[in-house]
Coordinates of C-alpha atoms and ligand atoms in Angstrom, one line a residue:
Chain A
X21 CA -16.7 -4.2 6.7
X22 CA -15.0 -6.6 9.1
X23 CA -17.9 -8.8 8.3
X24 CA -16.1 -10.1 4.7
X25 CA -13.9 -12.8 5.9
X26 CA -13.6 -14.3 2.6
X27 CA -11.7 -11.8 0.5
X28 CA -11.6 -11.7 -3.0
X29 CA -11.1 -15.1 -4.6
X30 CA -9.5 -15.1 -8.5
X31 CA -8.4 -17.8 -11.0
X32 CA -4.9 -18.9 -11.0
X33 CA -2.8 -21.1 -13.0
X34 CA -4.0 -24.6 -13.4
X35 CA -1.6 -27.7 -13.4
X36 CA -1.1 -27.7 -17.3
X37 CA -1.2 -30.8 -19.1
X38 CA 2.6 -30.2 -19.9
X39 CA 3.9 -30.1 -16.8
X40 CA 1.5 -33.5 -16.0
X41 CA 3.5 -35.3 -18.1
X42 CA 6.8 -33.8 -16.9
X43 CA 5.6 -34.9 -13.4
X44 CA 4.8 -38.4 -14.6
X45 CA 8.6 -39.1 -16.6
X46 CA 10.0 -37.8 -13.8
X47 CA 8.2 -40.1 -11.7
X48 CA 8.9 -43.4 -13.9
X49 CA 12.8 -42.4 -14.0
X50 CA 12.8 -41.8 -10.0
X51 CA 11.1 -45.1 -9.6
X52 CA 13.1 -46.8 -11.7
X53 CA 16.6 -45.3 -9.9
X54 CA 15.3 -46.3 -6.9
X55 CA 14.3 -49.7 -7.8
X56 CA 18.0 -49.9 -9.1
X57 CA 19.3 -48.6 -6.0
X58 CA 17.8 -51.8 -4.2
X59 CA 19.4 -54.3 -6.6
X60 CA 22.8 -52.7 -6.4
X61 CA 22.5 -52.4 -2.3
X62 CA 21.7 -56.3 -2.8
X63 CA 24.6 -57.2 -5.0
X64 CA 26.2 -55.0 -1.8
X65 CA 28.0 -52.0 -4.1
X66 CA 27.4 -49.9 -1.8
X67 CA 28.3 -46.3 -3.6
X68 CA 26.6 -47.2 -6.9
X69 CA 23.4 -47.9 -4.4
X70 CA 23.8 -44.6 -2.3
X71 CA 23.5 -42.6 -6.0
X72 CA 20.5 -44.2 -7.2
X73 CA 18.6 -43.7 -4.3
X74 CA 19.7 -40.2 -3.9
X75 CA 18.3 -39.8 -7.8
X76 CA 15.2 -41.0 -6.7
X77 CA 14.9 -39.2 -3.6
X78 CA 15.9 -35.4 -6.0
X79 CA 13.4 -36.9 -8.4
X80 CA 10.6 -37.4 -6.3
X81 CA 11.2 -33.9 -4.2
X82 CA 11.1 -32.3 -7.5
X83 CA 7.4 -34.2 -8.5
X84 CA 6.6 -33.0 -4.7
X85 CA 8.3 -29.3 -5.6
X86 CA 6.5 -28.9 -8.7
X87 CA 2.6 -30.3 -8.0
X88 CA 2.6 -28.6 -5.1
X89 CA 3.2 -25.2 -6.4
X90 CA 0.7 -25.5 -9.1
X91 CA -1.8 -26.5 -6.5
X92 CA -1.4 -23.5 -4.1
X93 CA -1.5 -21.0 -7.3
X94 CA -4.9 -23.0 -8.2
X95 CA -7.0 -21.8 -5.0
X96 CA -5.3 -18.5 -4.4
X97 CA -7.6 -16.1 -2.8
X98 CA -6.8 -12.5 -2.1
X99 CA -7.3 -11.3 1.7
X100 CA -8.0 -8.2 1.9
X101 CA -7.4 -6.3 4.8
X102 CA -9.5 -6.8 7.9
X103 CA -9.4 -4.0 9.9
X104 CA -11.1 -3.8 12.9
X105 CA -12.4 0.2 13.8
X106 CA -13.6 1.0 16.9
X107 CA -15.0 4.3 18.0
X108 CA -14.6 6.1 21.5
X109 CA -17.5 7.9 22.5
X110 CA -17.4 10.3 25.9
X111 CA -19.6 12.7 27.6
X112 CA -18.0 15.5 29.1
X113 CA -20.9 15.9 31.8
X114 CA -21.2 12.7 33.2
X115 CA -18.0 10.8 32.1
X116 CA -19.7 8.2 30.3
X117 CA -17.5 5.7 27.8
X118 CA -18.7 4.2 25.5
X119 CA -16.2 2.0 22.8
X120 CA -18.2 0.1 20.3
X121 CA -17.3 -0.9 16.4
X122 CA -17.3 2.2 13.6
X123 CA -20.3 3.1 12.0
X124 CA -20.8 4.8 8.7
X125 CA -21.0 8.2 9.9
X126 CA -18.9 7.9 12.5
X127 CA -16.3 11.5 12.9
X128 CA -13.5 12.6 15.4
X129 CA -15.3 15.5 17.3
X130 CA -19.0 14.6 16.3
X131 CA -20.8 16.0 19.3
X132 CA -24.4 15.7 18.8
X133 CA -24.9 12.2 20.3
X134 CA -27.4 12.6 22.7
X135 CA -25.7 11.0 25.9
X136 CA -27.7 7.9 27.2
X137 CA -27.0 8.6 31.2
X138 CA -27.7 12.3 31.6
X139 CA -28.8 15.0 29.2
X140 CA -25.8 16.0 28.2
X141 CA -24.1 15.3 24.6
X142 CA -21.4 13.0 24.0
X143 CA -18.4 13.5 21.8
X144 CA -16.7 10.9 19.9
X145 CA -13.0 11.4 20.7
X146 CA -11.2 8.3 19.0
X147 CA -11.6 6.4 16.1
X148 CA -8.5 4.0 14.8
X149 CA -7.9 0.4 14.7
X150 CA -7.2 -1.9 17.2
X151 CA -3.2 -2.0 18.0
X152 CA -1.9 -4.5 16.3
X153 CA -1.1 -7.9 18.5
X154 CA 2.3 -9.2 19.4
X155 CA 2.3 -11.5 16.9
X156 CA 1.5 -8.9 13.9
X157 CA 4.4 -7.1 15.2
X158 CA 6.4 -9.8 15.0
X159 CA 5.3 -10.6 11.3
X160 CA 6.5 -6.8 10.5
X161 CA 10.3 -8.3 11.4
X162 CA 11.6 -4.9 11.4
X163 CA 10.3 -4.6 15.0
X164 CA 12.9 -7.0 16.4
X165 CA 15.4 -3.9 14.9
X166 CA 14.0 -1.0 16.8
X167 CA 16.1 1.1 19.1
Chain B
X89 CA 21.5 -17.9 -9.4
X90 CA 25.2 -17.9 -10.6
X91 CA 26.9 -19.6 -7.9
X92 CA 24.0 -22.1 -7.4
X93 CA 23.8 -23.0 -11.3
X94 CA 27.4 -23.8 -10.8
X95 CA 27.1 -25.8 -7.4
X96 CA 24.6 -28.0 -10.0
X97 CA 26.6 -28.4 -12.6
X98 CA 29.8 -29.5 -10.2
X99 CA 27.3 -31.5 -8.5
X100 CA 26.5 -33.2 -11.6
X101 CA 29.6 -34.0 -13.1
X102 CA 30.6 -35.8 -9.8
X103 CA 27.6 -38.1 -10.2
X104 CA 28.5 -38.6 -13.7
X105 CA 31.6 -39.9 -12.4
X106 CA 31.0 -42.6 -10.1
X107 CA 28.7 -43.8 -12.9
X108 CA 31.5 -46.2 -14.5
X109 CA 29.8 -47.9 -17.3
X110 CA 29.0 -51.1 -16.5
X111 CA 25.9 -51.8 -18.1
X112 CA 23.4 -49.8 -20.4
X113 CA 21.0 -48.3 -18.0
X114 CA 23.8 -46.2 -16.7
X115 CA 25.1 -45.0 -19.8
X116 CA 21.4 -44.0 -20.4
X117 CA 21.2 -41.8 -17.2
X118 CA 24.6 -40.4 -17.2
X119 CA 23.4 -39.3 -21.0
X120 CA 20.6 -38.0 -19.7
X121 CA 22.3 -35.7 -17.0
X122 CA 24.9 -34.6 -19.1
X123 CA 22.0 -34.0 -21.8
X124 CA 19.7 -32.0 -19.0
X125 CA 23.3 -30.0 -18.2
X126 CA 23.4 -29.1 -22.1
X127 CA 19.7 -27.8 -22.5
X128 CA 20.4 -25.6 -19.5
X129 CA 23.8 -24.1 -20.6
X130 CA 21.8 -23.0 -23.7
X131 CA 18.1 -22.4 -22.2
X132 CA 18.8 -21.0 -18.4
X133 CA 18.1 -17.7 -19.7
X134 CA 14.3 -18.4 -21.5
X135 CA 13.9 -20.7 -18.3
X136 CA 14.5 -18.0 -15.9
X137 CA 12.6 -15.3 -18.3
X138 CA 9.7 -18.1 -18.3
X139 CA 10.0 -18.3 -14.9
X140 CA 9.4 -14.3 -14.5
X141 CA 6.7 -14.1 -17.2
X142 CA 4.9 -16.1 -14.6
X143 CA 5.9 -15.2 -11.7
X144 CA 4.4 -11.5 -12.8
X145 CA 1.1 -13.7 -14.7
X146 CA 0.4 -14.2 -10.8
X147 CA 0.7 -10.8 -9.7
X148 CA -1.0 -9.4 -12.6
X149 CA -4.0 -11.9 -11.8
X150 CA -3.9 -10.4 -8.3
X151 CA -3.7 -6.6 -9.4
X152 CA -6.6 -7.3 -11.7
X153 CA -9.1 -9.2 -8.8
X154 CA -8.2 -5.9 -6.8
X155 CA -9.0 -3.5 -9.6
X156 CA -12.6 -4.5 -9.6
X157 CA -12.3 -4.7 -6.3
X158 CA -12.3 -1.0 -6.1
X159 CA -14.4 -0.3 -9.4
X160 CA -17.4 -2.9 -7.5
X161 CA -17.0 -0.9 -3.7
X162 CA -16.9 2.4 -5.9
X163 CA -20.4 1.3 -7.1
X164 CA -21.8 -0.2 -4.4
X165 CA -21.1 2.8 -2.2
X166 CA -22.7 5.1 -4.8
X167 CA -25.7 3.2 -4.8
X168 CA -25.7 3.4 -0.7
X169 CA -24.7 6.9 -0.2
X170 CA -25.7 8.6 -3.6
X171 CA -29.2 6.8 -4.2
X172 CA -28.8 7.6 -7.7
X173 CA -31.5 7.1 -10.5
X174 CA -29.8 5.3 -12.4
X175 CA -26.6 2.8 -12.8
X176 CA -23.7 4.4 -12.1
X177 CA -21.2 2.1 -13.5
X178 CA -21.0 3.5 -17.0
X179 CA -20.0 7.0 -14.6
X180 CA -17.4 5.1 -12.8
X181 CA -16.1 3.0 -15.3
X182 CA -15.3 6.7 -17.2
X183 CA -13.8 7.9 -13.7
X184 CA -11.6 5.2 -13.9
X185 CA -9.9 5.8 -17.4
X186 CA -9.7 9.6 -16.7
X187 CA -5.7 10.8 -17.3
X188 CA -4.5 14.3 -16.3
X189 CA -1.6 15.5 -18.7
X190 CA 0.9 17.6 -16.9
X191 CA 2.7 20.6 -18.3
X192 CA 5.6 20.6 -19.8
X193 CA 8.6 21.1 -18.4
X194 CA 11.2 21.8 -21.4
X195 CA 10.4 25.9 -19.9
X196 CA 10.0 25.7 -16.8
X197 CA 9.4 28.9 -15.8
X198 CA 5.6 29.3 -14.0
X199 CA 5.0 25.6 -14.8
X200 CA 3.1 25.9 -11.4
X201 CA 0.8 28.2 -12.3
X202 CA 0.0 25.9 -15.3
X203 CA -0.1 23.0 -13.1
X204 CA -2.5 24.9 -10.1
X205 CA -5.2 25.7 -13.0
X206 CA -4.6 22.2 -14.4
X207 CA -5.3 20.5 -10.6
X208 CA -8.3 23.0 -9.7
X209 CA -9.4 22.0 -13.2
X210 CA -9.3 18.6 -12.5
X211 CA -10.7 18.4 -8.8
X212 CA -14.0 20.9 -10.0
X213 CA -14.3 18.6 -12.9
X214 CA -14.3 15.4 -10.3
X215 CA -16.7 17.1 -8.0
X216 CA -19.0 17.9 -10.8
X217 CA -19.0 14.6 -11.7
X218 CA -19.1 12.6 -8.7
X219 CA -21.8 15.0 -7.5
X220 CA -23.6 14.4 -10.5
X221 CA -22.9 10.4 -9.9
X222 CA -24.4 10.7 -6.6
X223 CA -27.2 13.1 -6.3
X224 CA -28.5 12.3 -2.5
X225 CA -24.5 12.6 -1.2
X226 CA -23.6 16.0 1.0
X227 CA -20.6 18.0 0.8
X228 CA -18.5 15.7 3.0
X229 CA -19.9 12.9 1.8
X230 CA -19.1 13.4 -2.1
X231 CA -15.4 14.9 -1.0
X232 CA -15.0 11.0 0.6
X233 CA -16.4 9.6 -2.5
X234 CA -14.3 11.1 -4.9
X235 CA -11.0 10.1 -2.3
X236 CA -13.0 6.4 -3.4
X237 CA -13.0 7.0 -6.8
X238 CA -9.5 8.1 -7.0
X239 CA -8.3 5.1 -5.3
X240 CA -10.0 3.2 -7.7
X241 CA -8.6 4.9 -10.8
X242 CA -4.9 4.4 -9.1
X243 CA -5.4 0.6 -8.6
X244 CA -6.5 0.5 -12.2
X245 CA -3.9 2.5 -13.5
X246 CA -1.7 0.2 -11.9
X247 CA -3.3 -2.5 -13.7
X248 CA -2.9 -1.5 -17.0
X249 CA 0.9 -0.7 -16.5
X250 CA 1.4 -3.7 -15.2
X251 CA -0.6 -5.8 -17.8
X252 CA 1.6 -3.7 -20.7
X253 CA 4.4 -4.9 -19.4
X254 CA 3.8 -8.7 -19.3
X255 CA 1.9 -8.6 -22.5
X256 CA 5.3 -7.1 -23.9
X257 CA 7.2 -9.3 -22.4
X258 CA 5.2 -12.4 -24.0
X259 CA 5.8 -10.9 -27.4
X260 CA 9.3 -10.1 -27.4
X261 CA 10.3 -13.1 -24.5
X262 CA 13.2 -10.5 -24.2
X263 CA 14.3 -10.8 -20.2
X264 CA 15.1 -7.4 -19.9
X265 CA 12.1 -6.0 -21.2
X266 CA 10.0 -8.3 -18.3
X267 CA 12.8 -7.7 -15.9
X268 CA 12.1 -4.1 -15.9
X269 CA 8.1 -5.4 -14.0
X270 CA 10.0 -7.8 -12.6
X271 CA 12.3 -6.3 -10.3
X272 CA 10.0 -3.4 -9.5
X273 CA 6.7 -5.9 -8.6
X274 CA 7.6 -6.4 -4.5
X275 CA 7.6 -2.6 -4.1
X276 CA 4.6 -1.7 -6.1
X277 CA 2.8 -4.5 -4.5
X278 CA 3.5 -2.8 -1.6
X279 CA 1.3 0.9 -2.8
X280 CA -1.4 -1.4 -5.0
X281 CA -2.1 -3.2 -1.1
X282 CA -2.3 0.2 0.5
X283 CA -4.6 1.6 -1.7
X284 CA -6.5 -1.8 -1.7
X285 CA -6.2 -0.9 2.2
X286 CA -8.0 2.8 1.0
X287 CA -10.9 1.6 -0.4
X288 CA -11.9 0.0 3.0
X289 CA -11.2 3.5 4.6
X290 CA -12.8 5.4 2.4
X291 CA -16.1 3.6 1.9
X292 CA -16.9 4.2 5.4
X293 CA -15.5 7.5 5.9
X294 CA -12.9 6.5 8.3
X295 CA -9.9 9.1 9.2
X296 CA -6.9 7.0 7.6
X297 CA -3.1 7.5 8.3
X298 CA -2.3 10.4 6.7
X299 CA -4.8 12.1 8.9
X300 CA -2.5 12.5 11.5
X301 CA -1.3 16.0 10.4
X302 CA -5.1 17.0 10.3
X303 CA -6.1 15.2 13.9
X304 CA -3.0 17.0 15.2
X305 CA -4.7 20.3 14.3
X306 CA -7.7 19.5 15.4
X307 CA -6.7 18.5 18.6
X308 CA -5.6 21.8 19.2
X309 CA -8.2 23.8 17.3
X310 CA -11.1 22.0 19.0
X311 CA -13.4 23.9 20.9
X312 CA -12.7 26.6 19.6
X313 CA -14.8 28.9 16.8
X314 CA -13.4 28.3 13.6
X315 CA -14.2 29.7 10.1
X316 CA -13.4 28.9 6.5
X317 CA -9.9 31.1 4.9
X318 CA -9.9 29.2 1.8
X319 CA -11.2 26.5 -0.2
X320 CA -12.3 23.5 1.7
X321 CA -9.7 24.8 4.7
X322 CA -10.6 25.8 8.1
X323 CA -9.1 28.1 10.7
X324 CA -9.1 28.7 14.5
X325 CA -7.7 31.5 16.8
X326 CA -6.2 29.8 20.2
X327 CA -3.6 31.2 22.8
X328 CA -1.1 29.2 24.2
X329 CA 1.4 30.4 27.0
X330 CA 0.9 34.1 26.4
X331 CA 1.9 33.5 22.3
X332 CA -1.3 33.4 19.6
X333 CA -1.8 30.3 17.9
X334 CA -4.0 30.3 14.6
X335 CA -4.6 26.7 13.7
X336 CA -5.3 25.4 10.7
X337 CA -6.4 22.5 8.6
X338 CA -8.7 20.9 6.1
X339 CA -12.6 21.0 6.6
X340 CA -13.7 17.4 8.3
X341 CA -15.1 15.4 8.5
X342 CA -15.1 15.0 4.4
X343 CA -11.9 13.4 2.6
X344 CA -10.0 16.2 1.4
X345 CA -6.7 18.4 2.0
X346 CA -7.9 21.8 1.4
X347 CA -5.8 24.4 0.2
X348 CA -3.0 25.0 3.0
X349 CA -0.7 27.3 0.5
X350 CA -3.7 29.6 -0.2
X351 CA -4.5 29.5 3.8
X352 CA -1.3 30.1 5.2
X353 CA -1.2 33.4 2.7
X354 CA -4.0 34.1 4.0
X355 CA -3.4 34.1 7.4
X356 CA 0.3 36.0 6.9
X357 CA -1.8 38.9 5.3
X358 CA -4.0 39.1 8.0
X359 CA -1.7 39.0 10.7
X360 CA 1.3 40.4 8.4
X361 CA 4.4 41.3 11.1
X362 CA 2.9 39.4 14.1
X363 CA 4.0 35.7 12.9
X364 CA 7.1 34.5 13.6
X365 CA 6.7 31.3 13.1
X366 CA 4.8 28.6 10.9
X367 CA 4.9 25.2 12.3
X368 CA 3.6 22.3 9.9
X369 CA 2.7 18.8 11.3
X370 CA 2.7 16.2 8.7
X371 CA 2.6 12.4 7.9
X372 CA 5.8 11.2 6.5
X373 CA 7.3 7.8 5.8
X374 CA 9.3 5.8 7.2
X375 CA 12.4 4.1 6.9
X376 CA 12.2 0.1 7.4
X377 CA 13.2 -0.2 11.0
X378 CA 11.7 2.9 12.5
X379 CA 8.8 2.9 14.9
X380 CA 5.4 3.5 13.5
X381 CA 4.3 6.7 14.5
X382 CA 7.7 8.0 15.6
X383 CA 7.3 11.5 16.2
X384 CA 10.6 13.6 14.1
X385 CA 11.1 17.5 14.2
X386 CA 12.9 19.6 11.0
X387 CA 13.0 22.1 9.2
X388 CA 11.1 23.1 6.5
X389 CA 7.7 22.5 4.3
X390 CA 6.3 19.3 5.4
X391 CA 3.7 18.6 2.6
X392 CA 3.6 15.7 0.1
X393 CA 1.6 16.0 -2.8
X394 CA 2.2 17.4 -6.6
X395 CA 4.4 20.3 -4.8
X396 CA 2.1 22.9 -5.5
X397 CA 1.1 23.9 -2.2
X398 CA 4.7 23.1 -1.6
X399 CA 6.1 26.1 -3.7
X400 CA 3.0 28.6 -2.5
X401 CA 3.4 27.8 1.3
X402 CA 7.5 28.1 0.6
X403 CA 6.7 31.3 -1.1
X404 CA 4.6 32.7 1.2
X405 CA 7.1 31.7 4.1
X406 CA 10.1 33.8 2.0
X407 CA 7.7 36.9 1.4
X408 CA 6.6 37.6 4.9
X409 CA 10.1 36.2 6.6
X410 CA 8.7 33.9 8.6
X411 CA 10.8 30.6 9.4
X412 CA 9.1 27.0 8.0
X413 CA 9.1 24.5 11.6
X414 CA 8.3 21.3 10.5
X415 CA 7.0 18.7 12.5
X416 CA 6.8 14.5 10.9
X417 CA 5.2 11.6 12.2
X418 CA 6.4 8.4 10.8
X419 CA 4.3 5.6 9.1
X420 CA 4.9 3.0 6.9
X421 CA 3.5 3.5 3.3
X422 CA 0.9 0.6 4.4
X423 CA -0.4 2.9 6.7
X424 CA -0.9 6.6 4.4
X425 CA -4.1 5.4 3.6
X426 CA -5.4 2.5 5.6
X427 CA -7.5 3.0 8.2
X428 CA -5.7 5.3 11.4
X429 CA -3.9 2.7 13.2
X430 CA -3.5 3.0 17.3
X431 CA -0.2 3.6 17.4
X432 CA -0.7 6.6 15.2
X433 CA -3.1 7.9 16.8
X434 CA -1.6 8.3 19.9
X435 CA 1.0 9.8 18.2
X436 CA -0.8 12.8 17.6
X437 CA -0.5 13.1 21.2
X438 CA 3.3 13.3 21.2
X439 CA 3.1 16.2 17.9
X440 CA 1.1 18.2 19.9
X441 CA 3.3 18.1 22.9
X442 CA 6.0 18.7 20.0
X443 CA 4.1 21.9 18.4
X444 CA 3.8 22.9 21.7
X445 CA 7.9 23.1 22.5
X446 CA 8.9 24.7 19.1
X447 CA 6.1 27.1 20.1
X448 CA 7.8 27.6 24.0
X449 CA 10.9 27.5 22.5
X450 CA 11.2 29.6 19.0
X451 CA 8.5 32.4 20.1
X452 CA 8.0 35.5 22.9
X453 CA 5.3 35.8 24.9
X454 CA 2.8 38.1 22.7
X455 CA 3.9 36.4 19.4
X456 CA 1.8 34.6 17.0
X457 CA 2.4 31.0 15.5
X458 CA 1.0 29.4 12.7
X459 CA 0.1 25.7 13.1
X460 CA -1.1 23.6 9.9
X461 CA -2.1 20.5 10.4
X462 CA -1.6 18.8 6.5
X463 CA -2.8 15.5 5.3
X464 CA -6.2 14.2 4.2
X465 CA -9.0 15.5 6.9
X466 CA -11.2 12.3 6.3
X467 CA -13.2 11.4 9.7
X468 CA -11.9 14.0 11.7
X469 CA -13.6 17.3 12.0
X470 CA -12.5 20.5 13.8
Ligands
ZN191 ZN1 -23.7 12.0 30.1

């Protein structure tokens, strides 16, 4: 199961030929305040030049703002969860461990693995997933609030 | 949104001020700001409620890639396990749409009667199916695939509630009609990826996190010669300390929960004056900020579910006398029915040691406990 890394991919929006457009008259308009900003900071009116460019600079974060979410909704793909299981098997007789990836088939208490070492039978005494890793913990913020 | 619309709009009347009109271009922009300041004092709602709509459109897209998901693992693992002769999609596509109508409540008096024989209905018909589904499958092996099935028909019920809401949100574009999915969508994202989580579990037979109160059981009933009490439920005599200890739990290593209320009857007939205590170790969930497998003692019937086995272990608890110990180990709702994390496992470890101090502590020597282990069996036998 671990073995799907892709997950499950589905369509999303597409950049819509709407909000192209919007994109492209916002872009002519930030342009064009910038490109008046320039000539004002030339003709040295300072404040009138500080405005226009801080038009353009909204403008243009809005262009930025707006393609860019439309793109990450285009190539959303699910992940599902990867969990890795690994399964503990003992023997009682001989004390041999063996911790290898769940099978299909797999149980808590399934005891009629013949053990490899001696004759005896080995039990399976743990299946779960690995513990999670420092930095899962801290994605799960609520750890940082545990006392 | 209210104190940042009007941080905009001050915003933009200060910029409209400095603007003195000195030639035409800025007269055109300072129109067009106040303009843009117009459209939104009269459009910020159907912005915001477009906003939503699509904001849900992306969720909904999500729910529905995970739906068949689950319909395409269901069938896959069919095909695997069940060798069937032939395609069983039309089987689980039917699964899938299958509703169960609960009594009504308007006379409530033995509506859990009416709801038991409407469950056991249910869970006979599913097992009929499902066996019928996948002909090759043993015992076990169909009670895991009908745990698959059901987490199927969740994700797709789900679905559809979802989908009715945004589709009647895009007719009537009223806000609070899509504010009703709206506001709801982070926390039922939150069950739709557990179960999403279940279908990995369940495909491979794995013991999942609301195993716990069944692993807990078996820990202390392994080894030891057990027998079946009831439907799909197993027991085991122990002694602990001088004090009798009959275990018991739902039958591993298939996916099911068994029927503790008809057990722990059973066992309080057998051994009528002799109990003197019932101690039930469950999964429960936890509060945002506790520790994943926290282990919490109380009092009381610790069993989820549709509160049927709740009312028969309750009642069997009054008629014989016998105080309800209760005994919780804390996971997030992430975990129910994922695959059994570490943490919780080992957790186990601690309720045992707890079932094992209420048993010390509550009982005399020559007493006998009960100790029922709740909570979906699947991967762990006894
Ligand atoms: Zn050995």
């Amino acid at each position: 199961m671990s073995k799907r890394s892709g997950g499950v991919e589905y369509s999303a929006f597409n950049i819509s030929l709407i909000t192209l457009l919007a994109i492209a008259l916002i872009g002519v308009f930030s342009l064009f305040a910038i490109y008046q900003g320039f000539q004002s900071y030339n003709n040295r009116e300072m404040e009138q030049a500080y405005y226009y460019m801080l038009i353009g600079i909204f403008g243009f974060a809005t262009m930025g703002f707006m393609f860019f979410r439309s793109k990450t909704l285009v190539k959303n793909k699910l992940d599902l969860p990867k969990a890795e299981v690994l399964t503990t098997i003992e023997c009682k007789k001989c004390g041999y461990k063996i911790v290898r990836k769940f099978e299909r088939g797999d149980y808590i208490f399934k005891n009629d693995i013949a053990c490899s070492k001696c004759d005896g039978m080995m039990t399976i005494t743990r299946v779960h997933r690995k513990k999670k890793t420092e930095k899962e913990l801290e994605k799960e913020f609520s750890n940082t609030w545990q006392s | 949104m209210e104190s940042t619309s009007t941080a905009v709009i001050k915003l933009f009347l200060q910029v409209g001020q400095l603007f003195q009109t000195d030639n035409e271009i800025q007269t055109i922009i300072q129109i067009i700001f106040s303009l843009s300041f117009i459209l939104y004092i009269f459009y910020a709602q159907r912005i915001q409620t477009m906003t939503m709509l699509r904001q849900v459109e992306g969720t909904l897209r999500k729910v529905k890639a995970l739906r068949d998901e689950g319909r395409q693992v269901s069938i896959q693992t069919i095909k695997e396990i069940g060798k069937p002769e032939k395609d069983p999609t039309p089987g689980v596509e039917r699964f899938m749409e299958s509703f169960l109508i609960t009594p009504t409540s308007m006379d409530p008096a033995g509506i859990v009667d009416k709801f038991e024989q409407l469950l056991n209905t249910r869970e006979e018909t599913f097992e009929a199916e499902v066996k019928a589904l996948a002909p090759a499958a043993s015992d076990s092996e169909i009670d895991t695939l009908e745990n698959l099935l059901e987490a199927a028909l969740a994700l797709n019920v789900y679905y559809k509630v979802i989908r009715h809401y945004y589709l009647l949100g895009k007719k009537t574009m009223n806000i609070y009609v899509i504010l009703q999915i709206h506001m709801v969508l982070p926390l039922i994202m939150r069950e739709i990826e557990a179960y999403s989580a279940a279908l990995l579990a369940f495909k491979q037979g794995m013991p999942i996190g609301d195993g716990v109160g069944a692993l807990t059981a078996a820990k202390l009933m392994h080894g030891q010669q057990w027998r079946r009490i009831a439907k799909e439920t197993v027991a085991a005599e122990g002694s602990f300390e001088g004090r009798k200890i009959l275990v018991m739990k739902a039958e591993g290593p298939g996916g099911t929960v068994g029927k503790p209320g008809d057990a722990i009857r059973i066992l309080l007939e057998e051994h009528k004056d002799e109990v003197k205590a019932i101690i039930m170790v469950d999964a429960a969930g936890k509060l945002e900020g506790e520790m994943n497998g926290e282990v919490a003692e109380g009092i009381g019937a610790a069993i989820g579910g549709t509160g049927v086995e709740k009312f028969r272990i309750e009642e069997a608890a009054k008629d014989f006398n016998v105080p309800l110990y209760a005994v919780a180990i804390k996971q997030d709702i992430s975990a129910v029915v994922a695959p059994l994390e570490e943490e919780l496992f080992e957790a186990t470890d601690k309720a045992v040691e707890a079932v094992k101090r209420i048993v010390n502590e509550k009982t005399k020597e020559g007493e006998t406990v009960i100790v029922a282990g709740i909570g979906n069996t699947v991967g762990i036998a006894q």
